[in-house]
Tab-separated table of C-alpha atoms and ligand atoms in Angstrom:
chain	number	residue	atom	x	y	z
A	1	MET	CA	0.000	0.000	0.000
A	2	ALA	CA	1.148	3.548	-0.735
A	3	ARG	CA	1.775	5.791	2.245
A	4	VAL	CA	-1.211	7.950	3.157
A	5	TYR	CA	-1.263	11.659	3.938
A	6	ASN	CA	-1.791	11.562	7.679
A	7	PHE	CA	-3.373	14.745	9.071
A	8	SER	CA	-3.503	13.416	12.630
A	9	ALA	CA	-3.114	15.880	15.516
A	10	GLY	CA	-0.716	13.431	17.147
A	11	PRO	CA	1.018	11.062	17.048
A	12	SER	CA	1.620	12.320	13.574
A	13	MET	CA	3.704	11.975	10.428
A	14	LEU	CA	7.476	11.707	10.596
A	15	PRO	CA	9.722	12.733	7.686
A	16	GLU	CA	10.043	9.802	5.297
A	17	GLN	CA	13.800	10.163	5.291
A	18	VAL	CA	13.882	9.767	9.069
A	19	LEU	CA	11.909	6.527	8.821
A	20	LYS	CA	14.213	5.252	6.080
A	21	THR	CA	17.346	6.031	8.094
A	22	ALA	CA	15.847	4.374	11.174
A	23	ALA	CA	14.978	1.322	9.077
A	24	ALA	CA	18.471	1.120	7.592
A	25	GLU	CA	20.018	1.367	11.063
A	26	MET	CA	17.495	-0.928	12.751
A	27	LEU	CA	19.523	-4.143	13.015
A	28	ASP	CA	23.000	-2.701	13.249
A	29	TYR	CA	23.445	0.865	14.426
A	30	LYS	CA	26.700	2.171	12.918
A	31	GLY	CA	28.608	-1.080	13.297
A	32	SER	CA	27.593	-1.687	16.915
A	33	GLY	CA	25.876	-4.948	15.945
A	34	GLN	CA	22.723	-3.871	17.783
A	35	SER	CA	19.620	-1.778	17.374
A	36	VAL	CA	19.438	1.491	19.306
A	37	MET	CA	16.437	-0.135	21.004
A	38	GLU	CA	18.656	-2.799	22.512
A	39	MET	CA	21.698	-0.931	23.701
A	40	SER	CA	22.484	0.202	27.223
A	41	HIS	CA	21.660	3.826	27.834
A	42	ARG	CA	25.033	3.982	29.630
A	43	SER	CA	26.973	2.766	26.593
A	44	LYS	CA	29.375	5.063	24.751
A	45	THR	CA	27.374	4.657	21.580
A	46	TYR	CA	24.154	5.765	23.218
A	47	ASP	CA	25.851	8.581	25.103
A	48	ALA	CA	26.890	10.040	21.761
A	49	ILE	CA	23.284	9.847	20.521
A	50	ILE	CA	21.713	11.714	23.444
A	51	LYS	CA	24.490	14.321	23.494
A	52	GLU	CA	24.106	14.886	19.765
A	53	ALA	CA	20.306	15.176	20.117
A	54	GLU	CA	20.736	17.872	22.750
A	55	ALA	CA	23.429	19.704	20.777
A	56	LEU	CA	21.240	19.700	17.659
A	57	LEU	CA	18.199	20.934	19.571
A	58	ARG	CA	20.287	23.750	21.054
A	59	GLU	CA	21.610	24.669	17.623
A	60	VAL	CA	18.321	24.425	15.707
A	61	MET	CA	16.302	26.293	18.377
A	62	ASN	CA	19.151	28.673	19.245
A	63	ILE	CA	18.792	27.893	22.960
A	64	PRO	CA	20.867	30.208	25.186
A	65	ASP	CA	23.557	28.651	27.418
A	66	ASN	CA	21.730	29.511	30.638
A	67	TYR	CA	18.947	27.068	29.776
A	68	LYS	CA	18.922	23.336	30.456
A	69	VAL	CA	17.441	20.873	27.991
A	70	LEU	CA	15.768	17.890	29.692
A	71	PHE	CA	14.610	14.717	27.960
A	72	LEU	CA	11.811	13.353	30.134
A	73	GLN	CA	8.805	11.045	29.975
A	74	GLY	CA	5.193	11.300	31.085
A	75	GLY	CA	4.003	13.548	28.254
A	76	ALA	CA	3.098	17.201	28.293
A	77	SER	CA	0.371	16.158	30.745
A	78	SER	CA	2.973	15.415	33.438
A	79	GLN	CA	4.318	18.925	32.979
A	80	PHE	CA	0.922	20.253	34.070
A	81	ALA	CA	1.976	19.051	37.567
A	82	MET	CA	5.751	19.371	37.290
A	83	VAL	CA	5.594	23.072	36.469
A	84	PRO	CA	3.688	24.086	39.623
A	85	LEU	CA	5.540	21.586	41.843
A	86	ASN	CA	8.860	23.118	40.811
A	87	LEU	CA	7.999	26.764	40.192
A	88	MET	CA	4.981	27.673	42.343
A	89	ASN	CA	7.017	27.751	45.514
A	90	LYS	CA	7.912	31.377	46.167
A	91	ASN	CA	4.598	33.240	46.392
A	92	HIS	CA	2.492	30.166	45.620
A	93	LYS	CA	0.679	31.994	42.826
A	94	ALA	CA	0.536	31.532	39.078
A	95	ASP	CA	-1.444	33.022	36.190
A	96	TYR	CA	-3.116	30.916	33.515
A	97	VAL	CA	-4.811	31.820	30.237
A	98	ILE	CA	-7.493	29.330	29.252
A	99	THR	CA	-7.373	28.888	25.487
A	100	GLY	CA	-8.556	25.297	25.249
A	101	GLN	CA	-8.613	21.910	26.884
A	102	TRP	CA	-4.872	21.559	27.361
A	103	ALA	CA	-4.555	24.998	28.939
A	104	ASN	CA	-7.509	24.179	31.168
A	105	LYS	CA	-6.010	20.862	32.266
A	106	ALA	CA	-2.752	22.639	33.081
A	107	TYR	CA	-4.663	25.201	35.133
A	108	LYS	CA	-6.686	22.607	37.041
A	109	GLU	CA	-3.560	20.676	37.952
A	110	ALA	CA	-1.793	23.839	39.165
A	111	ALA	CA	-4.821	24.740	41.287
A	112	ARG	CA	-4.129	21.585	43.329
A	113	TYR	CA	-0.776	22.969	44.464
A	114	GLY	CA	-1.307	26.681	44.929
A	115	ASP	CA	-3.212	29.785	43.970
A	116	ALA	CA	-3.795	29.419	40.243
A	117	HIS	CA	-5.499	32.451	38.764
A	118	VAL	CA	-7.366	32.596	35.441
A	119	VAL	CA	-6.320	35.783	33.683
A	120	ALA	CA	-8.572	35.302	30.661
A	121	SER	CA	-10.463	32.608	28.784
A	122	SER	CA	-11.891	32.128	25.304
A	123	ALA	CA	-14.329	29.407	26.421
A	124	ASP	CA	-17.269	31.702	25.528
A	125	LYS	CA	-16.691	31.131	21.793
A	126	THR	CA	-15.454	27.521	21.817
A	127	PHE	CA	-11.831	28.731	22.065
A	128	SER	CA	-11.929	30.100	18.506
A	129	TYR	CA	-9.696	33.034	19.409
A	130	ILE	CA	-6.838	34.065	21.717
A	131	PRO	CA	-8.101	36.519	24.379
A	132	LYS	CA	-6.683	40.040	24.296
A	133	LEU	CA	-4.558	40.256	27.428
A	134	ASP	CA	-4.264	43.303	29.669
A	135	PRO	CA	-1.071	43.222	31.790
A	136	ALA	CA	-2.947	45.250	34.441
A	137	THR	CA	-4.927	42.057	35.195
A	138	PHE	CA	-1.809	39.909	35.679
A	139	THR	CA	-0.759	38.883	39.201
A	140	PRO	CA	2.359	41.032	39.792
A	141	ASP	CA	3.983	38.586	42.229
A	142	ALA	CA	3.040	35.372	40.419
A	143	ASP	CA	5.720	32.683	40.361
A	144	TYR	CA	5.051	32.214	36.645
A	145	PHE	CA	2.574	32.941	33.855
A	146	HIS	CA	1.381	29.941	31.811
A	147	ILE	CA	0.155	29.838	28.229
A	148	CYS	CA	-0.550	27.090	25.744
A	149	MET	CA	1.189	28.596	22.731
A	150	ASN	CA	-0.564	26.605	20.002
A	151	ASN	CA	-3.957	25.119	20.755
A	152	THR	CA	-3.969	21.787	18.993
A	153	ILE	CA	-7.685	21.084	19.272
A	154	TYR	CA	-9.016	24.545	18.397
A	155	GLY	CA	-6.361	25.703	15.918
A	156	THR	CA	-5.349	28.972	17.548
A	157	LYS	CA	-1.893	30.336	18.241
A	158	TYR	CA	-0.347	33.281	20.057
A	159	HIS	CA	1.209	35.483	17.406
A	160	THR	CA	2.362	37.945	20.072
A	161	LEU	CA	3.476	36.917	23.534
A	162	PRO	CA	2.053	38.382	26.749
A	163	GLU	CA	4.298	41.002	28.371
A	164	THR	CA	4.871	39.466	31.788
A	165	GLY	CA	7.797	41.615	32.940
A	166	ASN	CA	9.843	39.766	35.554
A	167	VAL	CA	7.304	36.966	35.917
A	168	PRO	CA	8.674	33.925	34.032
A	169	LEU	CA	6.585	32.992	31.011
A	170	VAL	CA	5.916	29.244	30.783
A	171	ALA	CA	4.572	27.778	27.546
A	172	ASP	CA	3.235	24.450	26.389
A	173	ILE	CA	4.645	24.212	22.861
A	174	SER	CA	3.667	20.586	22.226
A	175	SER	CA	2.049	21.285	18.870
A	176	CYS	CA	4.271	24.088	17.569
A	177	ALA	CA	7.782	23.132	18.719
A	178	LEU	CA	10.225	23.238	15.781
A	179	SER	CA	7.559	24.643	13.435
A	180	GLU	CA	9.218	28.076	13.325
A	181	PRO	CA	11.937	29.988	15.182
A	182	ILE	CA	11.088	30.937	18.759
A	183	ASP	CA	12.935	33.370	21.014
A	184	VAL	CA	13.698	31.056	23.926
A	185	SER	CA	15.048	33.949	26.003
A	186	ARG	CA	11.500	35.322	26.306
A	187	PHE	CA	10.530	32.251	28.367
A	188	GLY	CA	11.346	30.808	31.749
A	189	LEU	CA	10.293	27.345	30.666
A	190	LEU	CA	9.080	25.608	27.508
A	191	TYR	CA	7.734	22.084	27.340
A	192	ALA	CA	6.465	19.756	24.652
A	193	GLY	CA	5.211	16.236	24.241
A	194	ALA	CA	7.353	15.118	21.297
A	195	GLN	CA	4.732	13.142	19.394
A	196	LYS	CA	3.320	16.111	17.489
A	197	ASN	CA	6.319	17.582	15.759
A	198	MET	CA	9.576	16.243	17.190
A	199	ALA	CA	9.600	12.451	17.462
A	200	PRO	CA	7.327	9.494	18.189
A	201	ALA	CA	5.433	9.335	21.503
A	202	GLY	CA	7.355	8.681	24.717
A	203	LEU	CA	9.578	11.751	24.960
A	204	THR	CA	8.806	15.045	26.680
A	205	VAL	CA	11.227	17.902	26.083
A	206	VAL	CA	11.674	20.624	28.721
A	207	ILE	CA	13.768	23.744	28.161
A	208	ILE	CA	14.217	25.579	31.446
A	209	ARG	CA	16.150	28.653	32.552
A	210	GLU	CA	18.705	27.503	35.107
A	211	ASP	CA	17.664	29.872	37.891
A	212	LEU	CA	14.209	28.238	37.950
A	213	ILE	CA	15.709	24.883	38.933
A	214	GLY	CA	16.204	23.956	42.591
A	215	ASN	CA	13.141	25.423	44.293
A	216	ALA	CA	10.717	22.494	44.130
A	217	MET	CA	8.127	21.896	46.832
A	218	ASP	CA	9.136	19.332	49.478
A	219	ILE	CA	6.331	17.002	48.395
A	220	THR	CA	7.737	16.825	44.845
A	221	PRO	CA	8.519	13.234	43.868
A	222	THR	CA	12.181	12.805	42.965
A	223	MET	CA	11.258	11.949	39.386
A	224	PHE	CA	9.151	15.147	39.129
A	225	ASN	CA	11.948	17.423	40.271
A	226	TYR	CA	13.703	19.227	37.389
A	227	GLN	CA	16.864	19.275	39.515
A	228	THR	CA	17.026	15.475	39.453
A	229	HIS	CA	17.171	15.426	35.675
A	230	ALA	CA	19.282	18.567	35.244
A	231	ASP	CA	21.946	17.175	37.598
A	232	ASN	CA	22.065	13.866	35.760
A	233	GLY	CA	21.979	14.943	32.124
A	234	SER	CA	18.514	13.366	31.690
A	235	MET	CA	20.090	10.050	32.756
A	236	PHE	CA	18.894	9.735	36.364
A	237	ASN	CA	16.944	6.743	35.157
A	238	THR	CA	16.564	5.094	31.770
A	239	PRO	CA	15.535	7.795	29.303
A	240	PRO	CA	13.230	7.039	26.328
A	241	CYS	CA	16.295	5.971	24.335
A	242	TYR	CA	14.818	5.120	20.969
A	243	THR	CA	12.531	8.156	20.846
A	244	ILE	CA	15.472	10.445	21.604
A	245	TYR	CA	17.347	8.780	18.736
A	246	ILE	CA	14.451	9.479	16.354
A	247	CYS	CA	14.317	13.052	17.656
A	248	LYS	CA	18.000	13.342	16.706
A	249	LEU	CA	17.196	12.162	13.167
A	250	VAL	CA	14.323	14.676	12.941
A	251	LEU	CA	16.659	17.472	14.042
A	252	GLU	CA	19.250	16.395	11.461
A	253	TRP	CA	16.506	16.516	8.830
A	254	ILE	CA	15.511	20.044	9.876
A	255	LYS	CA	19.106	21.212	9.925
A	256	ASN	CA	20.445	19.539	6.799
A	257	GLU	CA	17.469	18.969	4.490
A	258	ILE	CA	15.229	21.891	5.399
A	259	GLY	CA	17.997	24.315	6.330
A	260	GLY	CA	16.779	25.357	9.767
A	261	LEU	CA	13.678	26.794	11.374
A	262	GLU	CA	13.435	29.942	9.201
A	263	ASN	CA	13.016	27.686	6.176
A	264	MET	CA	10.744	25.338	8.110
A	265	LYS	CA	8.515	28.302	8.905
A	266	LYS	CA	8.338	29.323	5.218
A	267	ILE	CA	7.274	25.830	4.222
A	268	ASN	CA	4.696	25.676	7.020
A	269	GLU	CA	3.342	29.102	6.042
A	270	LYS	CA	3.022	27.959	2.462
A	271	LYS	CA	1.042	24.866	3.483
A	272	ALA	CA	-1.224	26.794	5.857
A	273	ALA	CA	-1.852	29.536	3.272
A	274	LEU	CA	-2.925	26.947	0.682
A	275	LEU	CA	-5.604	25.632	3.014
A	276	TYR	CA	-6.702	28.928	4.585
A	277	ASP	CA	-6.974	30.659	1.180
A	278	PHE	CA	-9.159	27.855	-0.058
A	279	LEU	CA	-11.326	27.955	3.098
A	280	ASP	CA	-11.714	31.750	2.836
A	281	HIS	CA	-13.068	31.455	-0.711
A	282	SER	CA	-15.009	28.217	-0.404
A	283	LYS	CA	-18.805	28.200	-0.615
A	284	LEU	CA	-18.984	24.868	1.230
A	285	PHE	CA	-16.208	24.857	3.840
A	286	ARG	CA	-15.169	27.482	6.342
A	287	GLY	CA	-12.453	27.772	8.973
A	288	THR	CA	-13.575	28.033	12.605
A	289	VAL	CA	-10.870	30.387	13.966
A	290	VAL	CA	-10.641	34.181	13.758
A	291	PRO	CA	-8.048	34.962	11.058
A	292	GLU	CA	-5.587	36.845	13.285
A	293	ASP	CA	-5.148	33.925	15.707
A	294	ARG	CA	-4.900	31.076	13.232
A	295	SER	CA	-2.453	28.243	13.877
A	296	LEU	CA	0.136	27.233	11.295
A	297	MET	CA	-0.123	23.629	12.429
A	298	ASN	CA	-3.737	22.684	13.212
A	299	ILE	CA	-6.461	23.891	10.869
A	300	PRO	CA	-10.062	23.104	11.858
A	301	PHE	CA	-12.887	23.595	9.351
A	302	VAL	CA	-16.552	22.689	8.939
A	303	THR	CA	-19.275	22.612	6.320
A	304	GLY	CA	-21.937	23.469	8.900
A	305	ASP	CA	-23.741	20.185	8.202
A	306	ALA	CA	-22.689	17.231	10.372
A	307	ASP	CA	-23.800	14.640	7.804
A	308	LEU	CA	-21.835	16.336	5.050
A	309	ASP	CA	-18.791	16.552	7.358
A	310	ALA	CA	-19.022	12.809	7.959
A	311	LYS	CA	-19.344	12.149	4.220
A	312	PHE	CA	-16.283	14.295	3.569
A	313	VAL	CA	-14.188	12.497	6.195
A	314	LYS	CA	-15.215	9.109	4.794
A	315	GLU	CA	-14.459	9.982	1.168
A	316	ALA	CA	-11.207	11.718	2.119
A	317	THR	CA	-10.083	8.620	4.023
A	318	GLU	CA	-10.811	6.442	1.002
A	319	ALA	CA	-8.731	8.832	-1.117
A	320	GLY	CA	-5.720	8.513	1.234
A	321	PHE	CA	-6.181	11.635	3.398
A	322	VAL	CA	-6.535	10.154	6.867
A	323	ASN	CA	-7.327	11.391	10.394
A	324	LEU	CA	-9.193	14.493	9.230
A	325	LYS	CA	-12.074	14.104	11.673
A	326	GLY	CA	-12.222	17.122	13.971
A	327	HIS	CA	-12.215	17.026	17.757
A	328	ARG	CA	-15.668	16.247	19.111
A	329	THR	CA	-15.924	19.642	20.846
A	330	VAL	CA	-15.497	21.518	17.541
A	331	GLY	CA	-16.991	18.948	15.172
A	332	GLY	CA	-16.219	18.945	11.470
A	333	MET	CA	-12.664	18.442	10.349
A	334	ARG	CA	-9.148	19.316	11.397
A	335	ALA	CA	-6.081	19.114	9.201
A	336	SER	CA	-2.896	19.004	11.253
A	337	CYS	CA	-0.061	20.009	8.949
A	338	TYR	CA	3.031	19.409	11.047
A	339	ASN	CA	6.576	19.706	9.706
A	340	ALA	CA	6.609	16.269	8.107
A	341	MET	CA	3.462	16.876	6.021
A	342	PRO	CA	4.779	17.622	2.529
A	343	VAL	CA	3.458	20.675	0.623
A	344	GLU	CA	2.211	18.219	-1.970
A	345	GLY	CA	-0.046	16.581	0.669
A	346	VAL	CA	-1.828	19.873	1.333
A	347	GLU	CA	-2.042	20.705	-2.396
A	348	LYS	CA	-3.688	17.363	-3.025
A	349	LEU	CA	-6.031	17.776	-0.060
A	350	VAL	CA	-7.157	21.186	-1.362
A	351	ALA	CA	-7.736	19.708	-4.834
A	352	PHE	CA	-9.794	16.955	-3.231
A	353	MET	CA	-11.802	19.524	-1.252
A	354	LYS	CA	-12.477	21.517	-4.433
A	355	ALA	CA	-13.805	18.424	-6.153
A	356	PHE	CA	-15.918	17.544	-3.110
A	357	GLU	CA	-17.318	21.064	-3.061
A	358	ALA	CA	-18.242	20.931	-6.746
A	359	ALA	CA	-19.986	17.591	-6.245
A	360	ASN	CA	-21.846	18.513	-3.061
A	361	LEU	CA	-22.755	22.202	-3.305
A	362	LYS	CA	-26.502	22.478	-3.626
B	401	LIG	C1	-1.110	16.687	22.798
B	401	LIG	C2	-0.987	17.847	23.706
B	401	LIG	C3	-0.862	17.685	25.095
B	401	LIG	C4	-0.877	16.326	25.760
B	401	LIG	O1	0.316	15.713	25.508
B	401	LIG	P1	0.675	14.278	26.147
B	401	LIG	O2	2.090	14.131	25.709
B	401	LIG	O3	-0.272	13.298	25.541
B	401	LIG	O4	0.511	14.374	27.601
B	401	LIG	C5	-0.708	18.800	25.870
B	401	LIG	N1	-0.686	20.026	25.326
B	401	LIG	C6	-0.822	20.226	23.998
B	401	LIG	C7	-0.779	21.612	23.444
B	401	LIG	C8	-0.972	19.138	23.157
B	401	LIG	O5	-1.098	19.322	21.837
């Protein structure tokens, strides 16, 4: 069977070249006589892999030296607890902006450990926009300010960051990491579940400013303390070895094939523009997000008729465009166009949508 165009929100497509390299190295990684899956995480060979993955991430994302890169497990969802356990321990306060389900889950978890304050929410319009933020409403002595940078389910993204002054900005970048350049120095902490845009599932990447490490609450489990992992080079326990190796291959692909995140952004903008331009002119389909807050990665759209949406998803699947069904809270469709989705995949999807429109417009 030919490979499909997979528009899943995550786990999602990986670059074909990465899969081919992994396949070629599966039985014998660079003359070691073993798969990366089988080798000791304390071996010299594996040590080189994890060090190279970190060095590449630092280079590709231009991460300043006063930040630690941690390769963890437990998903972005574990960070919803790890962030407050480690950071909410000076004034026991934090600000949250509720822009969707992930942001809300992060907020609810933080509220278990301290005074979590909702600065703004876009729940009133099914999270179809990013709220306008007024710094006068921010908690001046908050330990941090949390945002979900790209809202995977609803297809919104912050195009300008909140001005939080000395309060560290913390962002969930699970669904936009590596999609475009990001000024890491604007943040105290960034975290991402890798399965959207960095690697397969199993790896969680944390980028944290060093001064924010070392102030965890006493109740913090050892494994949930950033210090534990920072002090041990993400090797306190067995890291997700194979996923880190694939992440290294993805970073090599971005660096060598794409030419870095500026180029990655251009390609992602091209893909998103193809779909948004079509949606803006379509008589059958429409996007669900206000134009100024649209995501580059996750693009929800509807026909306004649930039966027609279902027919579209079914016919699209048969044509090789899979996982286009939208999240149940939005309905309709969602096309997630992460880095590994080729431009050609979006061009073909738009052509398919045009044909569907012509056949189904009454
Ligand atoms: C997928 C996703 C999560 C959840 O990630 P897990 O790794 O499954 O815990 C959290 N936040 C955002 C923005 C996501 O897209």
